[in-house]
Short mmCIF file of C-alpha atoms in Angstrom, two decimals:
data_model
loop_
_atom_site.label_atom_id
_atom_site.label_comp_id
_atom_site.label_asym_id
_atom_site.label_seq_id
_atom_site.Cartn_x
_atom_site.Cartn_y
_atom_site.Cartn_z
CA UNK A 1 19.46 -27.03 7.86
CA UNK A 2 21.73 -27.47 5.52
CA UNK A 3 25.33 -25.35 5.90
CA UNK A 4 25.27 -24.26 2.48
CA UNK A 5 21.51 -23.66 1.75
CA UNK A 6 21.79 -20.76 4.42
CA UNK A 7 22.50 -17.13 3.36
CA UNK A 8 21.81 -15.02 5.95
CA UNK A 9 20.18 -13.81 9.10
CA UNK A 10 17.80 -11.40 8.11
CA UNK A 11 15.44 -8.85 9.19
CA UNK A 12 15.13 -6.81 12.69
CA UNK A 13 17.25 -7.99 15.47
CA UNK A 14 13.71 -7.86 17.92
CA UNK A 15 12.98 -10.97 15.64
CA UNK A 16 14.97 -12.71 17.78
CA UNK A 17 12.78 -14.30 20.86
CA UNK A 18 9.09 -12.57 19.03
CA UNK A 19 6.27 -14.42 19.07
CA UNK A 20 4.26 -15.18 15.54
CA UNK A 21 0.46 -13.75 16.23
CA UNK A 22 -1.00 -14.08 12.92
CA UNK A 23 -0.59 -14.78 9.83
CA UNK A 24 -2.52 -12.97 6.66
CA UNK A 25 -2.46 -13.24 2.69
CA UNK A 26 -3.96 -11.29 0.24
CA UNK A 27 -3.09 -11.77 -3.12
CA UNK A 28 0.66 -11.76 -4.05
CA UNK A 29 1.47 -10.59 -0.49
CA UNK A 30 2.00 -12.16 3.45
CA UNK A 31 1.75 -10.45 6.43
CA UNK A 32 3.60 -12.05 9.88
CA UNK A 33 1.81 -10.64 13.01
CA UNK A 34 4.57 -10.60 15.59
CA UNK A 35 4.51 -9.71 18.98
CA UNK A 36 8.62 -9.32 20.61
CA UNK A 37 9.95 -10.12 23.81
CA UNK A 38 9.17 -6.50 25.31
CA UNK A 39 5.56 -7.11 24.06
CA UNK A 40 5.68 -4.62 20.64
CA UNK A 41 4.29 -5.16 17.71
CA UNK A 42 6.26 -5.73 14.53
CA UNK A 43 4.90 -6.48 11.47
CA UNK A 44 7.08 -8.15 8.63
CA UNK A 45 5.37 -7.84 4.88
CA UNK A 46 6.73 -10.33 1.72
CA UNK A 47 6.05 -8.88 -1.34
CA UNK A 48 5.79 -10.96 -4.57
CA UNK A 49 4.67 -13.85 -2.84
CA UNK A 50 4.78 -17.24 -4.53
CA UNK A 51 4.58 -20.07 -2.25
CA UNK A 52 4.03 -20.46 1.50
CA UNK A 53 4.47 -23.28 3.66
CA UNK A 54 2.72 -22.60 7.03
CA UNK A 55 1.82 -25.21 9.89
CA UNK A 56 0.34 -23.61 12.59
CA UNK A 57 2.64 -20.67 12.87
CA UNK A 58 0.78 -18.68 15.63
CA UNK A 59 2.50 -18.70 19.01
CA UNK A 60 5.83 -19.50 17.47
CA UNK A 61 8.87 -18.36 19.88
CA UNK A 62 11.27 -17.14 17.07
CA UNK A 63 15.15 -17.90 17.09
CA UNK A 64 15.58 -16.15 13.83
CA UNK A 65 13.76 -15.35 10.16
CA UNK A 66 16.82 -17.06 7.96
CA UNK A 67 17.27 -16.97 4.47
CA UNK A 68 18.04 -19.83 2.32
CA UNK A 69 19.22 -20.70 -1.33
CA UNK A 70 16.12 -20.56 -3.40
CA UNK A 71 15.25 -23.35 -5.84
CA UNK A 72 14.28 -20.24 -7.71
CA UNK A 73 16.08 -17.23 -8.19
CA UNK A 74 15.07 -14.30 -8.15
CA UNK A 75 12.87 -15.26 -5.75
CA UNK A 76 13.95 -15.42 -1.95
CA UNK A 77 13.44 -18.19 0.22
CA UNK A 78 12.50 -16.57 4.01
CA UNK A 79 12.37 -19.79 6.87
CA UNK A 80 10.90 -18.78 10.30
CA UNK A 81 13.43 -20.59 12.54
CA UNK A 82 11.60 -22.05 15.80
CA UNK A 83 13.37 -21.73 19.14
CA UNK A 84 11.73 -24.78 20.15
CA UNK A 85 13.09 -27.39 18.11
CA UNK A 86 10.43 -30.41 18.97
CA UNK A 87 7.51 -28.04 18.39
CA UNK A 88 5.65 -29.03 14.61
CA UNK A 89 4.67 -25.40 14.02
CA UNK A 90 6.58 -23.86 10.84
CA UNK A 91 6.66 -21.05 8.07
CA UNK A 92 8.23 -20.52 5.24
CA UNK A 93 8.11 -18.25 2.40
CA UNK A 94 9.09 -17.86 -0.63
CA UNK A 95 8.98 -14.64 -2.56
CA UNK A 96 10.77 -11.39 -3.64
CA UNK A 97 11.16 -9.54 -0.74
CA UNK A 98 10.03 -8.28 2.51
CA UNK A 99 9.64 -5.01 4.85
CA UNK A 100 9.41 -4.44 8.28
CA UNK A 101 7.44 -2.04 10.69
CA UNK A 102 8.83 -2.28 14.18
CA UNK A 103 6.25 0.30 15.50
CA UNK A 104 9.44 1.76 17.11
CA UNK A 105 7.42 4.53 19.10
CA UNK A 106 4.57 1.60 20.37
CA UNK A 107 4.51 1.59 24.22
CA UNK A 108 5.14 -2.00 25.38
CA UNK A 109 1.21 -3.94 25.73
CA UNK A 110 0.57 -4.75 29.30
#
């Protein structure tokens, strides 16, 4: 990556060191699946969705979710940074915006 393509760190801190379990679209919109590193759920929504560049994203160990200079403003550019830097699994997203549901209250799964 690129110095000055990034812009930020973004998104919950429990991002850090998640696990990606799925991955869904439906029409303008992507759902991330995540499970973190006390076993929660945590769901991440992009809204306004108009590319996304996946490669088998499920079971991704998360360092981050990064934002990068779009090649398009307004639009965002959200990269799913992979702790495990030899691994070919990837996504990336570009659209609008996001939200997050950490499911705060969720007991840990066992």
């Amino acid at each position: 990556m690129n110095a000055s393509e990034f812009v930020a760190y973004v998104g919950p801190p429990d991002i850090h060191d998640s696990t990606i379990t799925s991955v869904t679209r439906q029409g303008d919109s992507v759902r991330v699946e995540l499970r973190t590193l006390d076993a929660r759920p945590l769901s991440l929504t992009f809204q306004g969705v108009a590319s996304i560049m996946s490669q088998h994203p499920e079971g991704m160990f998360l360092y981050a979710l990064t934002e990068l200079a779009s090649p398009s403003p307004p639009l965002r550019r959200f990269v799913f940074a992979n702790s495990d830097e030899e691994s070919a699994s990837a996504l990336e997203v570009l659209a609008e915006n996001f939200t997050s549901d950490t499911a705060a209250d969720a007991p840990p799964k066992a």
